[in-house]
PDB file of C-alpha atoms (C1' of nucleotides) in Angstrom:
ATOM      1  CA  UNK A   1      82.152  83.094  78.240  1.00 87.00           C
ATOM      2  CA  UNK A   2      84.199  83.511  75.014  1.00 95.00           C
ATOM      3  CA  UNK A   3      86.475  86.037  75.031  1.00 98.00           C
ATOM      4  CA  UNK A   4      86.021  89.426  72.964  1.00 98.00           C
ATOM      5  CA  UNK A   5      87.520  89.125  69.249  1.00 98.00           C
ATOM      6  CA  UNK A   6      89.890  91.083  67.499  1.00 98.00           C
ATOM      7  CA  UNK A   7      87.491  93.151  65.469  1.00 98.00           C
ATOM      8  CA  UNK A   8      86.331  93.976  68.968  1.00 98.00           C
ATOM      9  CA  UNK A   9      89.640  96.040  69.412  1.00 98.00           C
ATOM     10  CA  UNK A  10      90.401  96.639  65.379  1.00 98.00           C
ATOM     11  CA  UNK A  11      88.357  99.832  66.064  1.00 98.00           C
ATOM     12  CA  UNK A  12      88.762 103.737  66.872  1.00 98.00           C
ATOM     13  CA  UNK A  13      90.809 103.260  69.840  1.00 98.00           C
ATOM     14  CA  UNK A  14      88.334 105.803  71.364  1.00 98.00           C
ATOM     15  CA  UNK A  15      85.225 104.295  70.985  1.00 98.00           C
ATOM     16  CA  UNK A  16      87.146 100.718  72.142  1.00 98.00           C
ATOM     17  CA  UNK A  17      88.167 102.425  75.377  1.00 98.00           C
ATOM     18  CA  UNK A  18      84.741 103.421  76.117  1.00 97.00           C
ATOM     19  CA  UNK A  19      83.126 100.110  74.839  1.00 97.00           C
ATOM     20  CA  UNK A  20      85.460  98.252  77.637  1.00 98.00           C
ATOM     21  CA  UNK A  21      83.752  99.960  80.474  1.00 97.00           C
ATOM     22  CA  UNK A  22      82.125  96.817  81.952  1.00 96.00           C
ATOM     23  CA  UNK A  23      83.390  94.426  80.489  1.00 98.00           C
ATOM     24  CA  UNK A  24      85.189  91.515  82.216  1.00 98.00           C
ATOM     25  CA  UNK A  25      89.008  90.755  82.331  1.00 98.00           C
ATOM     26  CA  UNK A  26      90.491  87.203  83.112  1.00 98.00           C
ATOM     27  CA  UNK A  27      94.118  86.548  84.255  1.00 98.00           C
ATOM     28  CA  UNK A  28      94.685  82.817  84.154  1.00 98.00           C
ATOM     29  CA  UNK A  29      97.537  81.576  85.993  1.00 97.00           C
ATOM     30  CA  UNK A  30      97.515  78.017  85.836  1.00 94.00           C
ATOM     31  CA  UNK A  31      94.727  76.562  87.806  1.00 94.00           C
ATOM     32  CA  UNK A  32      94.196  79.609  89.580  1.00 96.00           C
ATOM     33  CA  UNK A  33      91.793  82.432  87.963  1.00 98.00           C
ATOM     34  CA  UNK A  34      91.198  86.007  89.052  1.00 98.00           C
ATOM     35  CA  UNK A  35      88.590  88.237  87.584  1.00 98.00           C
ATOM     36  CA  UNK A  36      87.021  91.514  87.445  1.00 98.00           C
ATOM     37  CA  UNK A  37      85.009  94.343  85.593  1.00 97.00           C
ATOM     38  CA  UNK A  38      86.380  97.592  83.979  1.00 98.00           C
ATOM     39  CA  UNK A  39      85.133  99.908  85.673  1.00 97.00           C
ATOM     40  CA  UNK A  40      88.229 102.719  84.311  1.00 98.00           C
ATOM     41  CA  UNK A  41      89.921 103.036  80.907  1.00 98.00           C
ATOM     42  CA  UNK A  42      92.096 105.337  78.917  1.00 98.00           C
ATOM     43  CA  UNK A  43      92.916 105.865  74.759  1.00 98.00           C
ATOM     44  CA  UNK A  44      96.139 106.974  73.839  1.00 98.00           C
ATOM     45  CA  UNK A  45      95.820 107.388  69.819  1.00 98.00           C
ATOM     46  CA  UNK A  46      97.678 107.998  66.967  1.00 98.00           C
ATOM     47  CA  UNK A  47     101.681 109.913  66.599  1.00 98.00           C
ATOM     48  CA  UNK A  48      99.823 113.200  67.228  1.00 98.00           C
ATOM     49  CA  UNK A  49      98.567 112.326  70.794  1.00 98.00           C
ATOM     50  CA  UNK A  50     102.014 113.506  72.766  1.00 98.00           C
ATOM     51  CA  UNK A  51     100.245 111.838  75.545  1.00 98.00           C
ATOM     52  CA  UNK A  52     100.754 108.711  73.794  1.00 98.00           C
ATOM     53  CA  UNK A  53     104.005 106.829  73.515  1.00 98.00           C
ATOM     54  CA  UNK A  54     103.616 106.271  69.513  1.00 98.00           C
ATOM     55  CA  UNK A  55     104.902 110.108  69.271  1.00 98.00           C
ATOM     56  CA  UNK A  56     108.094 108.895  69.365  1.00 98.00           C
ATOM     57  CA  UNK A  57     107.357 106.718  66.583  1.00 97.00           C
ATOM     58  CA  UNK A  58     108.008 103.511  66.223  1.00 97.00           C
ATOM     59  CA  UNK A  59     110.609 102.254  68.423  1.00 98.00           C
ATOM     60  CA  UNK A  60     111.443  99.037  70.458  1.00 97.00           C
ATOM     61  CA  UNK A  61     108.506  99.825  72.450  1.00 98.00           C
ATOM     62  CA  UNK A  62     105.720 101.508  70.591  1.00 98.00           C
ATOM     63  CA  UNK A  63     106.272  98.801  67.872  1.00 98.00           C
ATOM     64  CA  UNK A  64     103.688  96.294  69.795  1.00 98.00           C
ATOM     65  CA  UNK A  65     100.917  99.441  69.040  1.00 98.00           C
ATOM     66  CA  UNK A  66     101.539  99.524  65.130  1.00 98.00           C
ATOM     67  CA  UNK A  67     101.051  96.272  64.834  1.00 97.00           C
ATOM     68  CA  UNK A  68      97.414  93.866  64.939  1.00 98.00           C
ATOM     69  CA  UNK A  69      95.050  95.040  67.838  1.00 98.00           C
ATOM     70  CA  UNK A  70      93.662  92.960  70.068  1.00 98.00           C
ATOM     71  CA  UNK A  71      97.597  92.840  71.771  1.00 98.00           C
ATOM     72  CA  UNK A  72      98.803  93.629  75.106  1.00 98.00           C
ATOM     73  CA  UNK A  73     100.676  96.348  75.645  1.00 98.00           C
ATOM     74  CA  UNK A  74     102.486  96.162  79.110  1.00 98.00           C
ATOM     75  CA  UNK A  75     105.372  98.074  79.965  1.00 98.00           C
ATOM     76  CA  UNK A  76     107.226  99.415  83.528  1.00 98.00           C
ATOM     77  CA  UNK A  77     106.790 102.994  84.765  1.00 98.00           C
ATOM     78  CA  UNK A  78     108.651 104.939  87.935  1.00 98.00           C
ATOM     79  CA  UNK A  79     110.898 101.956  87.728  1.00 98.00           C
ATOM     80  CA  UNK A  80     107.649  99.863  89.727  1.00 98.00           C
ATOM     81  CA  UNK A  81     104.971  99.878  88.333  1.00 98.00           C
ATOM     82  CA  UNK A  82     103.331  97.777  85.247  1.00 98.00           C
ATOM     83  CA  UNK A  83     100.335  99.536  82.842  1.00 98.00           C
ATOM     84  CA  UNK A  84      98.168  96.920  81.409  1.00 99.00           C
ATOM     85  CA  UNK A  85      96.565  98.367  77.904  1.00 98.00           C
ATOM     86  CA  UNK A  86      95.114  96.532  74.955  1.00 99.00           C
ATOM     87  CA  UNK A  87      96.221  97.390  71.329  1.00 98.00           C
ATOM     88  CA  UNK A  88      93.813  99.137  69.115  1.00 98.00           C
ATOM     89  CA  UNK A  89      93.038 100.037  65.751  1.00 98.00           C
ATOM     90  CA  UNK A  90      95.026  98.383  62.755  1.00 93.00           C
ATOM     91  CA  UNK A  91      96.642  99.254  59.057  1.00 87.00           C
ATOM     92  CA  UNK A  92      99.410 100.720  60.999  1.00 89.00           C
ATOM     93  CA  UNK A  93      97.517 103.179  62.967  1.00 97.00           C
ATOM     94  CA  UNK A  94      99.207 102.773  66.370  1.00 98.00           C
ATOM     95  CA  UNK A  95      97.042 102.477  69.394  1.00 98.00           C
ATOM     96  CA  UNK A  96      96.250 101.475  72.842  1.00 98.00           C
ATOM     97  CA  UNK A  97      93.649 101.353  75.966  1.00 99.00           C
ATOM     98  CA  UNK A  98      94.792 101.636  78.866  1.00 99.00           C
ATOM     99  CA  UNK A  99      92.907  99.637  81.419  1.00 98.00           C
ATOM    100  CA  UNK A 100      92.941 101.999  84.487  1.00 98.00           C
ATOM    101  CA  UNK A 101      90.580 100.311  87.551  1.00 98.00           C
ATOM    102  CA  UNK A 102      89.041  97.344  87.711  1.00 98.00           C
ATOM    103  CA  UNK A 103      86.557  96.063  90.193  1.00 97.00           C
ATOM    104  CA  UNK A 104      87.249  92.489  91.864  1.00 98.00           C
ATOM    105  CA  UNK A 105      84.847  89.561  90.665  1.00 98.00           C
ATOM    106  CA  UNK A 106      86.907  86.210  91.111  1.00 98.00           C
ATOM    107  CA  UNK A 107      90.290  84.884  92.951  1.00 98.00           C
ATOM    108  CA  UNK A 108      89.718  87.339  96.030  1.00 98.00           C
ATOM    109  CA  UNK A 109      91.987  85.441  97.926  1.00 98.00           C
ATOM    110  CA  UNK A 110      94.922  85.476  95.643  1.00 98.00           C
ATOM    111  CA  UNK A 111      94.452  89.164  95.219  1.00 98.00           C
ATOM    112  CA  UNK A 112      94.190  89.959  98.867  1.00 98.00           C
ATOM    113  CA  UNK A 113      97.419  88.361  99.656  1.00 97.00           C
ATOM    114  CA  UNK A 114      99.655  90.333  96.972  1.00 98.00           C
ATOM    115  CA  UNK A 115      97.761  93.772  98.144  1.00 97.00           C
ATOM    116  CA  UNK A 116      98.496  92.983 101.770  1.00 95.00           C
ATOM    117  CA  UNK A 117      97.827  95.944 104.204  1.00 94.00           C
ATOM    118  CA  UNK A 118      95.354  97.461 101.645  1.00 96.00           C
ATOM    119  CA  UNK A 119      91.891  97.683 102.506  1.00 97.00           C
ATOM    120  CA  UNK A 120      89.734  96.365  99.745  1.00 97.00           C
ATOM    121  CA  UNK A 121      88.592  99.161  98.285  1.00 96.00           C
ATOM    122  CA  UNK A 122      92.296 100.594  97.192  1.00 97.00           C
ATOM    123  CA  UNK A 123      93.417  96.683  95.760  1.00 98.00           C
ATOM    124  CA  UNK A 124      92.397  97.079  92.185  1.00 98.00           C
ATOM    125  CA  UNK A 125      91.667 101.279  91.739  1.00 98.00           C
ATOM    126  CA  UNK A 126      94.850 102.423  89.653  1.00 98.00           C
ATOM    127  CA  UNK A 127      96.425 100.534  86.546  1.00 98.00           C
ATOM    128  CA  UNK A 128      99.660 100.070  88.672  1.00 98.00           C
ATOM    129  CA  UNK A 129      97.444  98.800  91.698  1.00 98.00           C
ATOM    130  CA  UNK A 130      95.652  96.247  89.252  1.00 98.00           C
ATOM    131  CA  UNK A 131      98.799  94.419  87.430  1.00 98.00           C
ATOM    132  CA  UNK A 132      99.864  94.174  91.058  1.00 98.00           C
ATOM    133  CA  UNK A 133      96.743  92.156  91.678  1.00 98.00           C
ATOM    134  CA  UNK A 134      96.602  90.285  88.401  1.00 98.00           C
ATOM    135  CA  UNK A 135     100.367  89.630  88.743  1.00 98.00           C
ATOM    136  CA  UNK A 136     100.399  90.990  84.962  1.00 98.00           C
ATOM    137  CA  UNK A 137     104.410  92.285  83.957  1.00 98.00           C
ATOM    138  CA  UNK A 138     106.518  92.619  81.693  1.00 98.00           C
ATOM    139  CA  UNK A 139     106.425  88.917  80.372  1.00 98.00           C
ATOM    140  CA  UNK A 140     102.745  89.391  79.426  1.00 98.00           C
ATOM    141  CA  UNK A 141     103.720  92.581  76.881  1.00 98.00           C
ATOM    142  CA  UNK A 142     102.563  91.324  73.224  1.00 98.00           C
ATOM    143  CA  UNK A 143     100.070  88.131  74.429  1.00 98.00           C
ATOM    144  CA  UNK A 144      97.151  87.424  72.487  1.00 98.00           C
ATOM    145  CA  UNK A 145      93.906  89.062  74.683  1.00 98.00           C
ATOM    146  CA  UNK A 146      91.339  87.014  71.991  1.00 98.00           C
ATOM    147  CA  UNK A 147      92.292  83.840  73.648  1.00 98.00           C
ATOM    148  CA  UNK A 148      90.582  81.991  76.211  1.00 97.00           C
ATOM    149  CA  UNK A 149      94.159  79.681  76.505  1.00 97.00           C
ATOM    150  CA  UNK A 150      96.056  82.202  77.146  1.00 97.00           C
ATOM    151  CA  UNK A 151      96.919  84.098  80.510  1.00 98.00           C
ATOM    152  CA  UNK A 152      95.038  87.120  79.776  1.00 98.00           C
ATOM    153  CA  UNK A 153      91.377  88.248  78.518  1.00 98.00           C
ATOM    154  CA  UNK A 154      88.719  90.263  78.174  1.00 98.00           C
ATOM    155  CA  UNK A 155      84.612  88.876  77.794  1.00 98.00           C
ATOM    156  CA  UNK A 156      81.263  90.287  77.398  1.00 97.00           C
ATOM    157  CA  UNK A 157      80.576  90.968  81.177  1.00 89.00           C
ATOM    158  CA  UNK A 158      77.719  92.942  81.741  1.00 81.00           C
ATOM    159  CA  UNK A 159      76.766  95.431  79.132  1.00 86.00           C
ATOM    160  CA  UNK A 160      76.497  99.087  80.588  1.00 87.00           C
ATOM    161  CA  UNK A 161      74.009 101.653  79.234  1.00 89.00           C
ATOM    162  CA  UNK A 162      76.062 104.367  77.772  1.00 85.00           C
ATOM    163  CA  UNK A 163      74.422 106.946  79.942  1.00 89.00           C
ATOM    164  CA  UNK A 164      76.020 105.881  82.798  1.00 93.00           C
ATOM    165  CA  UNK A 165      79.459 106.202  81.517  1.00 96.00           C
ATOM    166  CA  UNK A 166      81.597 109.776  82.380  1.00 96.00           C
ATOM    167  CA  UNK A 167      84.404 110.951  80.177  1.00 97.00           C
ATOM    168  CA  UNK A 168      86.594 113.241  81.690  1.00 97.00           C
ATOM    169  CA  UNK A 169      90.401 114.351  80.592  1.00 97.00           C
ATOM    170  CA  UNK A 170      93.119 111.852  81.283  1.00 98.00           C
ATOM    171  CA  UNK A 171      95.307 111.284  84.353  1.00 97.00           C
ATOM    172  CA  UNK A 172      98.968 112.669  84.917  1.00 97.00           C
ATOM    173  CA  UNK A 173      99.502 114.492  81.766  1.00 97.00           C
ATOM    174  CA  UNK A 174     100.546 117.952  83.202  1.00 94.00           C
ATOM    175  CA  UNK A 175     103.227 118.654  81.198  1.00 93.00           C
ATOM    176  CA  UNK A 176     101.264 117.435  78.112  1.00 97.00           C
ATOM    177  CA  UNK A 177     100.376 120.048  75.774  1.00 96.00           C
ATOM    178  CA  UNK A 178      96.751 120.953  74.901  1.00 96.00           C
ATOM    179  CA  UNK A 179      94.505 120.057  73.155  1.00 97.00           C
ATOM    180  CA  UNK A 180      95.875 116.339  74.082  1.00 97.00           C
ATOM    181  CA  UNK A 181      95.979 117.496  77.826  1.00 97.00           C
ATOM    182  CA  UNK A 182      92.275 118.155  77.705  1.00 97.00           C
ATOM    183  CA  UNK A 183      90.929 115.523  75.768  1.00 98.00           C
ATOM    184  CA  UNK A 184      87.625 113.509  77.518  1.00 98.00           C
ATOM    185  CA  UNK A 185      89.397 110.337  76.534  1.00 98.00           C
ATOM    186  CA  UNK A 186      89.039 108.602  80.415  1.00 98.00           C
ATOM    187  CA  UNK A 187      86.054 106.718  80.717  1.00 98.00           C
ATOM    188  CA  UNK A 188      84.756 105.657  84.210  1.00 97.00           C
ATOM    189  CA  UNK A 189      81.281 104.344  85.559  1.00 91.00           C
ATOM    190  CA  UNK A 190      79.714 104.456  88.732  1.00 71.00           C
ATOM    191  CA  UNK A 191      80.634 101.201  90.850  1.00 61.00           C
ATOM    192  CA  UNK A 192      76.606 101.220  91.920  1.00 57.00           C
ATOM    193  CA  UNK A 193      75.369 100.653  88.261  1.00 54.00           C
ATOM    194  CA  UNK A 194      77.865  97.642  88.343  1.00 57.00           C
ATOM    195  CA  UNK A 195      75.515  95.341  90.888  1.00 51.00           C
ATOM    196  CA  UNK A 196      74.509  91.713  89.649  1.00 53.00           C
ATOM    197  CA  UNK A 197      77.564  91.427  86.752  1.00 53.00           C
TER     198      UNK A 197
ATOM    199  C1'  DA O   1     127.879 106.665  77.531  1.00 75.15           C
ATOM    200  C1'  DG O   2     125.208 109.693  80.214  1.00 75.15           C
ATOM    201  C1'  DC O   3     120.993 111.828  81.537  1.00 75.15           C
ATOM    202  C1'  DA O   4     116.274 113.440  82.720  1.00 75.15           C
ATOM    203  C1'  DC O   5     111.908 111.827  83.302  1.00 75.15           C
ATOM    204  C1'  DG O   6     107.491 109.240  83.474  1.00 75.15           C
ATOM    205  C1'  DA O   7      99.827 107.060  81.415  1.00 75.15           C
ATOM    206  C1'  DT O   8     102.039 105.787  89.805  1.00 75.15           C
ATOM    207  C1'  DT O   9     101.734 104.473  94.464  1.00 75.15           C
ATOM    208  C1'  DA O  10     102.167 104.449  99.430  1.00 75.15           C
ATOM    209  C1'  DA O  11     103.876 106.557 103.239  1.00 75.15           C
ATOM    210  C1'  DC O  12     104.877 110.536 105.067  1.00 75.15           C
ATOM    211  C1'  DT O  13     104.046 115.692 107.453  1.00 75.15           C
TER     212       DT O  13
ATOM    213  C1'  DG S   1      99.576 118.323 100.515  1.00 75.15           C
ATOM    214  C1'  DT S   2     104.375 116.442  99.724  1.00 75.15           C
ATOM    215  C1'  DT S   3     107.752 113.158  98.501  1.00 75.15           C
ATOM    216  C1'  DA S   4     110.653 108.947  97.931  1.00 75.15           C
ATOM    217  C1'  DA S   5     111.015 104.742  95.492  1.00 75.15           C
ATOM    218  C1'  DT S   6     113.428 102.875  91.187  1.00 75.15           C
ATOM    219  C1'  DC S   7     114.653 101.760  86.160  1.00 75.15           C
ATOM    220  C1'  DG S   8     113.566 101.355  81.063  1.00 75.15           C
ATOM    221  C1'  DT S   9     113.249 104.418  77.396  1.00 75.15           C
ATOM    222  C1'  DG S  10     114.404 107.888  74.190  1.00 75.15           C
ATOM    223  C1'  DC S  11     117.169 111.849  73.531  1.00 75.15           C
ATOM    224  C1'  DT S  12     121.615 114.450  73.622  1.00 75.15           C
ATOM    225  C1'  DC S  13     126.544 114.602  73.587  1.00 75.15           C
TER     226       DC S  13
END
DNA sequence: AGCACGATTAACT
DNA sequence: GTTAATCGTGCTC
Protein backbone atom coordinates (compact mmCIF):
# COMPACT_ATOMS: atom_id res chain seq x y z
CA UNK A 1 0.00 0.00 0.00
CA UNK A 2 1.29 3.53 -0.81
CA UNK A 3 2.37 5.35 1.85
CA UNK A 4 0.35 8.46 3.35
CA UNK A 5 1.36 11.91 1.55
CA UNK A 6 2.53 14.99 2.85
CA UNK A 7 -0.73 16.87 2.78
CA UNK A 8 -1.67 13.94 4.98
CA UNK A 9 0.59 15.52 7.77
CA UNK A 10 0.53 19.41 6.33
CA UNK A 11 -2.50 19.62 8.70
CA UNK A 12 -3.57 20.82 12.37
CA UNK A 13 -1.14 18.75 14.12
CA UNK A 14 -4.20 17.84 16.29
CA UNK A 15 -6.48 16.52 14.03
CA UNK A 16 -3.18 14.54 12.29
CA UNK A 17 -2.51 12.91 15.65
CA UNK A 18 -5.93 11.67 15.91
CA UNK A 19 -6.26 10.76 12.13
CA UNK A 20 -3.04 8.31 12.76
CA UNK A 21 -4.91 6.16 15.16
CA UNK A 22 -4.96 3.01 12.98
CA UNK A 23 -3.06 3.56 10.63
CA UNK A 24 -0.05 1.37 9.70
CA UNK A 25 3.74 2.12 10.20
CA UNK A 26 6.59 0.34 8.16
CA UNK A 27 10.29 0.22 9.24
CA UNK A 28 12.27 -1.19 6.34
CA UNK A 29 15.59 -2.40 7.10
CA UNK A 30 16.95 -3.87 4.15
CA UNK A 31 15.24 -7.04 3.26
CA UNK A 32 13.78 -7.33 6.50
CA UNK A 33 10.27 -5.46 7.26
CA UNK A 34 8.46 -4.96 10.54
CA UNK A 35 5.02 -3.54 10.84
CA UNK A 36 2.28 -2.45 12.97
CA UNK A 37 -0.90 -0.25 13.71
CA UNK A 38 -1.14 2.98 15.84
CA UNK A 39 -2.97 2.21 18.25
CA UNK A 40 -1.43 5.57 20.64
CA UNK A 41 -0.45 9.09 19.55
CA UNK A 42 0.37 12.46 20.94
CA UNK A 43 0.38 16.44 19.39
CA UNK A 44 2.76 18.71 20.68
CA UNK A 45 1.79 22.17 18.79
CA UNK A 46 2.88 25.41 18.28
CA UNK A 47 5.72 27.82 20.72
CA UNK A 48 2.81 28.18 23.19
CA UNK A 49 2.47 24.41 24.03
CA UNK A 50 5.39 24.36 26.96
CA UNK A 51 4.79 20.73 26.61
CA UNK A 52 6.27 20.96 23.31
CA UNK A 53 9.93 21.36 22.54
CA UNK A 54 9.29 24.35 19.87
CA UNK A 55 8.91 26.67 23.18
CA UNK A 56 12.31 27.04 23.13
CA UNK A 57 12.14 28.17 19.70
CA UNK A 58 13.95 27.24 17.12
CA UNK A 59 17.10 25.64 17.98
CA UNK A 60 19.38 22.76 16.71
CA UNK A 61 16.65 20.52 17.59
CA UNK A 62 13.22 21.97 17.19
CA UNK A 63 14.44 23.21 13.73
CA UNK A 64 13.32 19.68 12.03
CA UNK A 65 9.46 20.85 13.40
CA UNK A 66 9.50 24.37 11.57
CA UNK A 67 10.30 23.01 8.66
CA UNK A 68 7.95 20.72 5.79
CA UNK A 69 5.71 18.07 7.62
CA UNK A 70 5.55 14.84 6.75
CA UNK A 71 9.39 14.58 8.63
CA UNK A 72 10.60 12.51 11.36
CA UNK A 73 11.30 13.86 14.34
CA UNK A 74 13.47 11.43 16.52
CA UNK A 75 15.45 12.46 19.30
CA UNK A 76 17.06 10.65 22.77
CA UNK A 77 15.41 11.08 26.18
CA UNK A 78 16.74 9.86 29.93
CA UNK A 79 19.93 9.40 28.04
CA UNK A 80 18.05 5.78 26.53
CA UNK A 81 15.43 6.13 25.07
CA UNK A 82 14.38 7.27 21.30
CA UNK A 83 10.65 9.14 20.62
CA UNK A 84 9.53 8.50 17.17
CA UNK A 85 7.05 11.59 16.03
CA UNK A 86 6.08 12.79 12.60
CA UNK A 87 6.29 16.56 11.68
CA UNK A 88 3.13 18.45 11.25
CA UNK A 89 1.64 21.43 9.98
CA UNK A 90 3.72 23.82 7.61
CA UNK A 91 4.38 27.82 6.79
CA UNK A 92 6.57 27.70 9.76
CA UNK A 93 4.12 26.56 12.25
CA UNK A 94 6.25 24.05 14.19
CA UNK A 95 4.79 20.71 14.96
CA UNK A 96 4.90 17.12 15.76
CA UNK A 97 2.98 13.64 16.61
CA UNK A 98 4.27 11.69 18.68
CA UNK A 99 3.67 8.07 17.91
CA UNK A 100 3.16 6.56 21.44
CA UNK A 101 2.07 2.50 21.06
CA UNK A 102 1.86 0.56 18.34
CA UNK A 103 0.42 -2.86 17.95
CA UNK A 104 2.67 -5.65 16.15
CA UNK A 105 1.48 -6.70 12.51
CA UNK A 106 4.74 -7.93 10.62
CA UNK A 107 8.57 -9.01 11.45
CA UNK A 108 7.47 -10.67 14.90
CA UNK A 109 10.53 -12.41 15.00
CA UNK A 110 12.90 -9.57 14.62
CA UNK A 111 10.96 -7.71 17.23
CA UNK A 112 10.87 -10.49 19.73
CA UNK A 113 14.54 -10.87 19.75
CA UNK A 114 15.46 -7.04 20.52
CA UNK A 115 12.53 -7.07 23.38
CA UNK A 116 13.97 -10.24 24.87
CA UNK A 117 12.50 -11.17 28.35
CA UNK A 118 9.33 -9.11 27.54
CA UNK A 119 6.20 -10.81 27.23
CA UNK A 120 4.40 -9.75 24.12
CA UNK A 121 2.08 -7.63 25.28
CA UNK A 122 4.74 -4.93 26.86
CA UNK A 123 7.12 -5.12 23.27
CA UNK A 124 5.58 -2.26 21.42
CA UNK A 125 3.21 -0.24 24.35
CA UNK A 126 5.39 3.01 25.04
CA UNK A 127 7.17 5.26 22.31
CA UNK A 128 10.57 4.28 23.95
CA UNK A 129 9.44 0.48 23.92
CA UNK A 130 8.50 0.84 20.09
CA UNK A 131 11.85 2.53 18.52
CA UNK A 132 13.38 -0.30 20.53
CA UNK A 133 11.42 -2.69 18.39
CA UNK A 134 11.61 -0.82 15.11
CA UNK A 135 15.34 -0.23 15.80
CA UNK A 136 14.35 3.56 14.90
CA UNK A 137 17.36 6.23 16.50
CA UNK A 138 18.86 8.93 16.15
CA UNK A 139 20.07 8.36 12.45
CA UNK A 140 16.41 8.22 11.32
CA UNK A 141 15.72 12.08 12.81
CA UNK A 142 14.69 14.23 9.54
CA UNK A 143 13.84 11.02 6.94
CA UNK A 144 11.21 11.42 4.54
CA UNK A 145 7.89 9.30 6.13
CA UNK A 146 6.02 9.85 2.36
CA UNK A 147 8.35 7.34 0.95
CA UNK A 148 7.85 3.83 0.35
CA UNK A 149 12.05 3.66 -0.37
CA UNK A 150 12.87 4.84 2.51
CA UNK A 151 13.33 3.13 6.05
CA UNK A 152 10.34 4.52 7.58
CA UNK A 153 6.40 4.94 6.81
CA UNK A 154 3.14 5.30 7.52
CA UNK A 155 -0.10 3.72 5.08
CA UNK A 156 -3.75 3.64 5.09
CA UNK A 157 -4.16 0.57 7.45
CA UNK A 158 -7.47 0.09 8.55
CA UNK A 159 -9.65 3.09 8.90
CA UNK A 160 -11.15 3.42 12.54
CA UNK A 161 -14.60 4.93 13.20
CA UNK A 162 -13.99 8.01 15.17
CA UNK A 163 -16.22 6.83 17.94
CA UNK A 164 -13.99 4.45 19.03
CA UNK A 165 -11.15 6.74 19.55
CA UNK A 166 -10.50 8.28 23.47
CA UNK A 167 -8.69 11.52 24.01
CA UNK A 168 -7.40 11.96 27.25
CA UNK A 169 -4.52 14.56 28.60
CA UNK A 170 -0.97 13.71 27.71
CA UNK A 171 1.64 11.56 29.48
CA UNK A 172 4.49 12.84 31.89
CA UNK A 173 3.86 16.47 31.83
CA UNK A 174 3.63 17.13 35.66
CA UNK A 175 5.54 19.96 35.89
CA UNK A 176 3.84 21.39 32.74
CA UNK A 177 1.70 24.25 33.36
CA UNK A 178 -2.06 24.26 32.63
CA UNK A 179 -3.98 24.62 30.37
CA UNK A 180 -1.15 22.61 28.25
CA UNK A 181 -1.03 20.02 31.19
CA UNK A 182 -4.68 19.26 30.64
CA UNK A 183 -5.11 19.29 27.14
CA UNK A 184 -7.10 15.90 25.54
CA UNK A 185 -4.36 15.86 22.96
CA UNK A 186 -3.51 11.71 23.52
CA UNK A 187 -5.45 9.69 21.35
CA UNK A 188 -5.77 5.88 21.99
CA UNK A 189 -8.24 3.09 20.70
CA UNK A 190 -9.31 -0.01 22.04
CA UNK A 191 -6.92 -2.96 20.80
CA UNK A 192 -10.45 -5.10 20.28
CA UNK A 193 -11.82 -2.67 17.55
CA UNK A 194 -8.35 -3.31 15.85
CA UNK A 195 -9.26 -7.20 14.71
CA UNK A 196 -8.90 -8.09 10.87
CA UNK A 197 -6.38 -4.84 9.94
C1' DA B 1 32.24 25.34 31.08
C1' DG B 2 28.95 23.61 34.20
C1' DC B 3 24.44 22.15 35.46
C1' DA B 4 19.66 20.41 36.09
C1' DC B 5 16.40 17.84 33.90
C1' DG B 6 13.42 15.17 30.71
C1' DA B 7 7.04 13.54 25.77
C1' DT B 8 10.62 6.62 29.79
C1' DT B 9 11.46 2.03 31.12
C1' DA B 10 12.49 -2.01 33.85
C1' DA B 11 13.70 -3.73 38.02
C1' DC B 12 13.27 -3.18 42.46
C1' DT B 13 10.79 -3.13 47.64
C1' DG C 1 4.80 2.47 44.85
C1' DT C 2 9.81 3.79 44.24
C1' DT C 3 14.02 4.40 41.88
C1' DA C 4 18.25 3.89 38.99
C1' DA C 5 19.93 4.17 34.42
C1' DT C 6 22.31 7.70 31.30
C1' DC C 7 23.23 11.80 28.08
C1' DG C 8 21.75 15.56 24.76
C1' DT C 9 19.79 19.90 25.19
C1' DG C 10 19.06 24.50 26.60
C1' DC C 11 19.93 27.68 30.19
C1' DT C 12 22.97 30.15 33.54
C1' DC C 13 27.39 31.78 35.00
Amino acid sequence: MEPLPVTFYARDTVEVARDLIGKKLVRREGKNRISGVIIETEAYRGEEDLACHCRAGRTPRTEIMYGPAGKAYVYLIYGMYWMLNIVTEGDGNPGAVLIRAIEPLEGLEIIAERRTGQIRKTWTDGPGKLCRALNIKGDLNGSNICSAAGPLYITQGKVISPETIQAGPRVGLESVPEPWQSKAWRFMVNHQHLRGV
